[in-house]
Short mmCIF file of C-alpha atoms and ligand atoms in Angstrom, two decimals:
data_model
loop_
_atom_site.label_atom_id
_atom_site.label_comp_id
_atom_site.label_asym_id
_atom_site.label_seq_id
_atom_site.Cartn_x
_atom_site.Cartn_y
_atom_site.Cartn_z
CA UNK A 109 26.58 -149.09 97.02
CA UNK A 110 23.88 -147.80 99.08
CA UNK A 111 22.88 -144.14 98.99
CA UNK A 112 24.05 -142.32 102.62
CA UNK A 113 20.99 -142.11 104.96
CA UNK A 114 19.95 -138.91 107.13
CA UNK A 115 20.34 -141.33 110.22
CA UNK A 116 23.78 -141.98 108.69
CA UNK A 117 25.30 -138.86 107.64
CA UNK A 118 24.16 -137.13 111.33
CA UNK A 119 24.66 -140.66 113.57
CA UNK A 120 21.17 -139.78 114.44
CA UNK A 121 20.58 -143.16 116.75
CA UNK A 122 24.24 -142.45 118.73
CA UNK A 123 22.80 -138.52 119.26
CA UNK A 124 19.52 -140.27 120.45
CA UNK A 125 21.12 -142.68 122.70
CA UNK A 126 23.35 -139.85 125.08
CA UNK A 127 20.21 -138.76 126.74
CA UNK A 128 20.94 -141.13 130.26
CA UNK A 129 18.52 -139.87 132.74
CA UNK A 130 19.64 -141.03 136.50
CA UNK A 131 16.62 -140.97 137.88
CA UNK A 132 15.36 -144.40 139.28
CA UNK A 133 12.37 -145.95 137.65
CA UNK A 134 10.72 -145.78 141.02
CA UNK A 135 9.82 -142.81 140.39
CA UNK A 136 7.26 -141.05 138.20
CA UNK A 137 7.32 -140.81 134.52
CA UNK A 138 6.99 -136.80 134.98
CA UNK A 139 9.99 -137.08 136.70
CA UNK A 140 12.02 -138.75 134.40
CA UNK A 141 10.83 -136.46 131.80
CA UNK A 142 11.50 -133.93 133.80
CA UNK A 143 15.42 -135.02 133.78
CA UNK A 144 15.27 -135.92 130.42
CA UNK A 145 14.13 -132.18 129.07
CA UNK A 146 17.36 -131.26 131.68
CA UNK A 147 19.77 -133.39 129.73
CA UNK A 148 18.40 -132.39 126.13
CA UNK A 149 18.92 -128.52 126.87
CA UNK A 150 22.65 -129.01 128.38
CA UNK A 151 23.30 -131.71 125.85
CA UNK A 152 22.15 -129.33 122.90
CA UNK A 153 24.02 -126.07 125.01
CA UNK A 154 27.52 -127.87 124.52
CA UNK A 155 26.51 -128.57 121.06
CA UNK A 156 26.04 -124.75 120.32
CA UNK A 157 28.74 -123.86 122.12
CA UNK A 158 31.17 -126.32 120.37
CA UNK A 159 29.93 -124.30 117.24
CA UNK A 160 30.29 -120.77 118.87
CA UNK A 161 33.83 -121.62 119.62
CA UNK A 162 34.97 -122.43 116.70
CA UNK A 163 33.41 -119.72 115.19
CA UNK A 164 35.26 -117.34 117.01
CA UNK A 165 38.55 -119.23 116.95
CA UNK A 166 37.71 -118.79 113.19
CA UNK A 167 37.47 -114.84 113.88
CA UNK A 168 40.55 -114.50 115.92
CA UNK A 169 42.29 -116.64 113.10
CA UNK A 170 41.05 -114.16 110.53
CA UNK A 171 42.16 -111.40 112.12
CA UNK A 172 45.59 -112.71 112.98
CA UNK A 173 48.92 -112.63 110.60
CA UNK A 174 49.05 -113.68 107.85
CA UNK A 175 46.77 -110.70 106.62
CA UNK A 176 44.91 -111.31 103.63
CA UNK A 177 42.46 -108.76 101.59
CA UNK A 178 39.39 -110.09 102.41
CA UNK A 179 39.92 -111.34 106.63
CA UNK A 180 37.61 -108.22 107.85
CA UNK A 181 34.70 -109.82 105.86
CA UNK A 182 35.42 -113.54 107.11
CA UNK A 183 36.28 -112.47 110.61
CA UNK A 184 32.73 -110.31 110.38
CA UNK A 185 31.07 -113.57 109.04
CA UNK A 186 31.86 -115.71 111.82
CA UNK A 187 31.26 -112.90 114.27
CA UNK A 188 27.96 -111.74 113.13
CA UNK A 189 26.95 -115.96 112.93
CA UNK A 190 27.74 -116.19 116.90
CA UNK A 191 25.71 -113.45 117.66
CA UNK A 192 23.13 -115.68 115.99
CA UNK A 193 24.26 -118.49 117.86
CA UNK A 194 24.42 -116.74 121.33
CA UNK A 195 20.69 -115.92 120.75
CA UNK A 196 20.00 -119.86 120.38
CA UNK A 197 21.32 -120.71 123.18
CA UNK A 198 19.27 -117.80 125.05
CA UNK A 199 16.44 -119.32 123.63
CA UNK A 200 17.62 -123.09 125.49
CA UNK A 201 18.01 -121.16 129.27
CA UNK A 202 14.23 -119.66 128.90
CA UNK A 203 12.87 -123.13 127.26
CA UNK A 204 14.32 -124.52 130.92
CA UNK A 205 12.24 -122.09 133.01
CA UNK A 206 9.45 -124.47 131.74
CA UNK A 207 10.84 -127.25 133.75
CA UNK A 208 8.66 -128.18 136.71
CA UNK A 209 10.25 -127.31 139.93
CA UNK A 210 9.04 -130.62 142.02
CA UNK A 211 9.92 -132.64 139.51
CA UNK A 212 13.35 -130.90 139.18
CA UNK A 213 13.57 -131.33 142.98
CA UNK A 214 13.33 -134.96 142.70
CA UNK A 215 15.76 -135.99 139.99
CA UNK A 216 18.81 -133.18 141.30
CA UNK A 217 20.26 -135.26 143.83
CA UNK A 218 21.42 -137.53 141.14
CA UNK A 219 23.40 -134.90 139.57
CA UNK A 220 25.79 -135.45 142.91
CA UNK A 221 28.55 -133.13 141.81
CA UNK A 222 27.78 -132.70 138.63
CA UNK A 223 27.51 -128.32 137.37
CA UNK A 224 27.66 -126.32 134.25
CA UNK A 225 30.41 -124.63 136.07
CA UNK A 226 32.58 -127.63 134.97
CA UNK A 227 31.95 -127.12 131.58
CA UNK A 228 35.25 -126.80 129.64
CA UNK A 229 33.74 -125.27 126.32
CA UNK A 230 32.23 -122.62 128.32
CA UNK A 231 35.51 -121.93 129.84
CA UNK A 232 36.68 -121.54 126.49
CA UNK A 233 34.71 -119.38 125.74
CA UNK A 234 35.14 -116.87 128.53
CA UNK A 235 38.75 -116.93 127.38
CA UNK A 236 38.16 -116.34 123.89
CA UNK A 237 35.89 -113.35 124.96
CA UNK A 238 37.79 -111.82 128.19
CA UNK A 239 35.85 -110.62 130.92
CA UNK A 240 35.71 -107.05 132.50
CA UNK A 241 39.24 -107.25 134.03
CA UNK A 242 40.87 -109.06 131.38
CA UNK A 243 41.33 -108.85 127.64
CA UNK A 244 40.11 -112.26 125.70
CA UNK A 245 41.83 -113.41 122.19
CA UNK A 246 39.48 -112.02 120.24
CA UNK A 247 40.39 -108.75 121.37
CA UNK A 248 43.85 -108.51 121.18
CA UNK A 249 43.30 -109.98 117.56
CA UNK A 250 41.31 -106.79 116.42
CA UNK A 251 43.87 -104.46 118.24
CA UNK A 252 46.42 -105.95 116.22
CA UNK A 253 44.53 -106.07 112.58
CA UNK A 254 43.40 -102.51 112.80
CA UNK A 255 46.91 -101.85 113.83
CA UNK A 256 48.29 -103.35 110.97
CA UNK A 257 45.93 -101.51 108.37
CA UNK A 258 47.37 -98.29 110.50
CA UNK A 259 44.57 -97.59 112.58
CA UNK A 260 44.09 -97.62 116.53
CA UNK A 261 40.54 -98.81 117.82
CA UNK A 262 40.49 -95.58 119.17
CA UNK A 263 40.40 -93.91 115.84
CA UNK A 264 37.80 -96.57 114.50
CA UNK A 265 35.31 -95.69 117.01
CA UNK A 266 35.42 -92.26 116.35
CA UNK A 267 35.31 -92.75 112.59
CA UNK A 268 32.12 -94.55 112.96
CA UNK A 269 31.03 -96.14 110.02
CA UNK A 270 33.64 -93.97 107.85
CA UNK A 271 36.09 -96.48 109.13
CA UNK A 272 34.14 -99.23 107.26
CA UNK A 273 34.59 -102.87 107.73
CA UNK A 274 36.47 -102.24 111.22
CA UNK A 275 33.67 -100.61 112.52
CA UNK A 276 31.36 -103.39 111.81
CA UNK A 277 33.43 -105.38 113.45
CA UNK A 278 33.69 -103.21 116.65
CA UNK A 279 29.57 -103.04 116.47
CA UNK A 280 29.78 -107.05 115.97
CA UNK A 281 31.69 -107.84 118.98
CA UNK A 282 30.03 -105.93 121.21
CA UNK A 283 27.15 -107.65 119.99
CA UNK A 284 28.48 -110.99 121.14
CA UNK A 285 29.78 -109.32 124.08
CA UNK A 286 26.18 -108.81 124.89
CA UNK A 287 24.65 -111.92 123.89
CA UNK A 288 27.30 -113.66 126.44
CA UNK A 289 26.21 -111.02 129.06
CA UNK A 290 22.24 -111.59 128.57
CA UNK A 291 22.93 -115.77 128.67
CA UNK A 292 24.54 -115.09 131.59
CA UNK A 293 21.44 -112.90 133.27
CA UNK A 294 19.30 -115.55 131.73
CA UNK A 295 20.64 -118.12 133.67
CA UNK A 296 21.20 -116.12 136.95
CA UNK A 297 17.78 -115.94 137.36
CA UNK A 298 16.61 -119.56 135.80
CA UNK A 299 19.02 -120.62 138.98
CA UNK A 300 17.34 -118.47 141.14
CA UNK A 301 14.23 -119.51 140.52
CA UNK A 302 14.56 -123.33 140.49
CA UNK A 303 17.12 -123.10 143.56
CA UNK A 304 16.81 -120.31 145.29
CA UNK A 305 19.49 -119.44 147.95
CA UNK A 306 20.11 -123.36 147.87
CA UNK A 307 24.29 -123.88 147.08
CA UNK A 308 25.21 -125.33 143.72
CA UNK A 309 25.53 -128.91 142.78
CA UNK A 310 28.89 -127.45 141.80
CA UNK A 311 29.76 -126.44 145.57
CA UNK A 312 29.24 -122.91 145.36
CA UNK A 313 26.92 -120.49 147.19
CA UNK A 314 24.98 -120.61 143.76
CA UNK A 315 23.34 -117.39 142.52
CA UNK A 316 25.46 -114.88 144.86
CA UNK A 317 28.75 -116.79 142.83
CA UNK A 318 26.79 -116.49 139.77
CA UNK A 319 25.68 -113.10 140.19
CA UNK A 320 29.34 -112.41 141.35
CA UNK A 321 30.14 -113.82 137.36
CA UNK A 322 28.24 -111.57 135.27
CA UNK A 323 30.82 -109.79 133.28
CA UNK A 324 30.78 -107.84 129.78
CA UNK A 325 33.31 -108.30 127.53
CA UNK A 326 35.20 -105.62 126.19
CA UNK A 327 35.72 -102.84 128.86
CA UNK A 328 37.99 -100.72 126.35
CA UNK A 329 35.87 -100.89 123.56
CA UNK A 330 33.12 -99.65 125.34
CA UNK A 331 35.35 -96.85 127.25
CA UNK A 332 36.76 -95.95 123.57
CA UNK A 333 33.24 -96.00 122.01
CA UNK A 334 32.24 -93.46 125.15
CA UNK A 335 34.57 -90.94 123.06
CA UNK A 336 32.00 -90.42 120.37
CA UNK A 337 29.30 -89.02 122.93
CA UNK A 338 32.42 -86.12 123.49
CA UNK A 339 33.19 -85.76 119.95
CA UNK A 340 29.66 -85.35 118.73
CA UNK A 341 29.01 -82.68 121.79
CA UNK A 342 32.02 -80.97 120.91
CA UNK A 343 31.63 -80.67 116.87
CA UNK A 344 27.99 -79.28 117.69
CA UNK A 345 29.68 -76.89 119.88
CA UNK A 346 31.68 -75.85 117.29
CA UNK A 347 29.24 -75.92 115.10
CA UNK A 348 27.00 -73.71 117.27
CA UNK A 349 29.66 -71.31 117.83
CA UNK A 350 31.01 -70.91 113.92
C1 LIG B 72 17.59 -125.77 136.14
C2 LIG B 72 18.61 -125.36 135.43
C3 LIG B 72 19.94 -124.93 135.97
C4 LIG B 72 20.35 -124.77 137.27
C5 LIG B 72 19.53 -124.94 138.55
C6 LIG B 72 21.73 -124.37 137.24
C7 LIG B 72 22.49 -124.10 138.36
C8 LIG B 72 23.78 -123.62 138.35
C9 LIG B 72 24.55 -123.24 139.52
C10 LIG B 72 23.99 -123.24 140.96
C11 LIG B 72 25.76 -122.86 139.11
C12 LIG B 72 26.93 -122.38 140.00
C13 LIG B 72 27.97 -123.45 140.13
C14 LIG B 72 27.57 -124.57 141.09
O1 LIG B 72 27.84 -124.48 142.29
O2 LIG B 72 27.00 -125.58 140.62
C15 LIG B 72 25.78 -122.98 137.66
C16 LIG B 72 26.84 -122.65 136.85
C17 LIG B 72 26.86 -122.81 135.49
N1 LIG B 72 25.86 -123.38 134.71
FE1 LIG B 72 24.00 -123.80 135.30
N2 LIG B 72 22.15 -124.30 135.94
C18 LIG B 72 21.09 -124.65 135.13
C19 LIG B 72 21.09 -124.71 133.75
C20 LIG B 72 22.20 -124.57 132.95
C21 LIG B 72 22.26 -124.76 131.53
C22 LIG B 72 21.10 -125.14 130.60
C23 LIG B 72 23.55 -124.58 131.14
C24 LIG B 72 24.08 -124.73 129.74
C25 LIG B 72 25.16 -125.42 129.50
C26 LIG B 72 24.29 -124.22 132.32
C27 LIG B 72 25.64 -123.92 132.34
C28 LIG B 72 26.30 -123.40 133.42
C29 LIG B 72 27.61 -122.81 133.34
C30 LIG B 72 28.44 -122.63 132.08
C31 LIG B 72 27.94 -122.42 134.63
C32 LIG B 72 29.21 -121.65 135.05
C33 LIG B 72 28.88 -120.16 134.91
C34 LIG B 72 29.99 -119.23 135.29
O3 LIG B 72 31.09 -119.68 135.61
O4 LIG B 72 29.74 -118.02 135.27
N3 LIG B 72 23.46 -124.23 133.40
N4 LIG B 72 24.55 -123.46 137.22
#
């Protein structure tokens, strides 16, 4: 039996043949290009986020019941990995600020209705995480582990790093809580400055909806976090006064 192949094992020739550019070849190479670099980027952001997702379904899953000894270090794992992840997909927003806005011009009316805002993974995503109104999975997961080892977030926060493994976990996912936040900023102002005030393929008013959309994760965490600021004040008051 033949040995597996690289092209095999990773279907390299069906990954290389998803990149259908729309663009008529009336037009210019450069434009086609153009639309092709657009396709690769939001091709390869799905891709990422398919991974991020599961990563932090994998978190919320290690931090649910059953509990097991060693779920704080898996549920860290996968945590600390999307941060990673979060930053590569950064990276694919700024590579598109590199996309030439005539040429982008030309090919976007064949997107017709076509927007990221339809993208179900992302959705996903926001759920998993919450916004600033709402808690996500992942939080009500950690709420309910440090619970269980008989221990309120509150108390973990204030701990700091005496609280151990929780607290690394609290650091991690405001971490991701960021990365989400700085994708979003990323691509608030890639939008603005390929589209302007222009409205979305998507139908909305584009970067007032988008700007409308920037949200942080993990309000209480941060509010419970704010407590340390008090408790270190107040222990150097004591301090000062004893
Ligand atoms: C030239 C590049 C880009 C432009 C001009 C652009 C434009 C827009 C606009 C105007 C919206 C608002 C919805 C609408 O009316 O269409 C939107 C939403 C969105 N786009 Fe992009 N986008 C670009 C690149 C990307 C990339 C690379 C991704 C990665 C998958 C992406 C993912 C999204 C997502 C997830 C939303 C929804 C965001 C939310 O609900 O907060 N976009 N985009």
């Amino acid at each position: 039996m033949a040995a597996l192949t690289y092209a095999d094992y990773l279907n390299v020739d069906a990954l290389l043949g998803l990149q259908e550019t729309r663009t008529p070849d009336s037009a210019s190479r450069s434009v086609i290009q153009a639309e092709h670099f657009f396709i690769v980027t939001h091709q390869s952001c799905e891709l990422w986020l398919k991974q991020v997702t599961i990563d932090l379904d994998a978190a919320a899953e290690a931090m649910a019941p059953p509990y097991g000894p060693q779920d704080e270090e898996l549920a860290l794992e996968f945590l600390d990995r999307t941060v990673e992840l979060l930053r590569v997909l950064h990276g694919q927003v700024i590579a598109l600020e590199k996309l030439p806005l005539r040429h982008f011009a030309e090919f976007r009316p064949y997107l017709d209705g076509a927007s990221g805002a339809q993208s179900a993974q992302f959705r996903l995503l926001a759920q998993l995480l919450g916004g600033d109104r709402q808690q996500g999975r992942l939080y009500r997961a950690f709420e309910q582990l440090a619970q269980h080892r008989g221990i309120s977030v509150a108390e973990v926060c204030v701990r700091g790093p005496g609280a151990g493994v929780l607290n690394r976990i609290a650091d991690s996912l405001l971490d991701v809580a960021n990365g989400y936040w700085r994708w979003k900023m990323t691509h608030l102002a890639l939008v603005s400055k390929m589209v302007g005030n222009r409205k979305g393929t998507g139908g909305s008013t584009g970067v007032d909806y988008l700007a409308r959309r920037v949200t942080l994760p993990f309000p209480e965490l941060r509010q419970l976090r704010a407590q340390v600021h008090e408790k270190v004040l107040s222990d150097g008051r004591d301090g000062a006064g004893g």
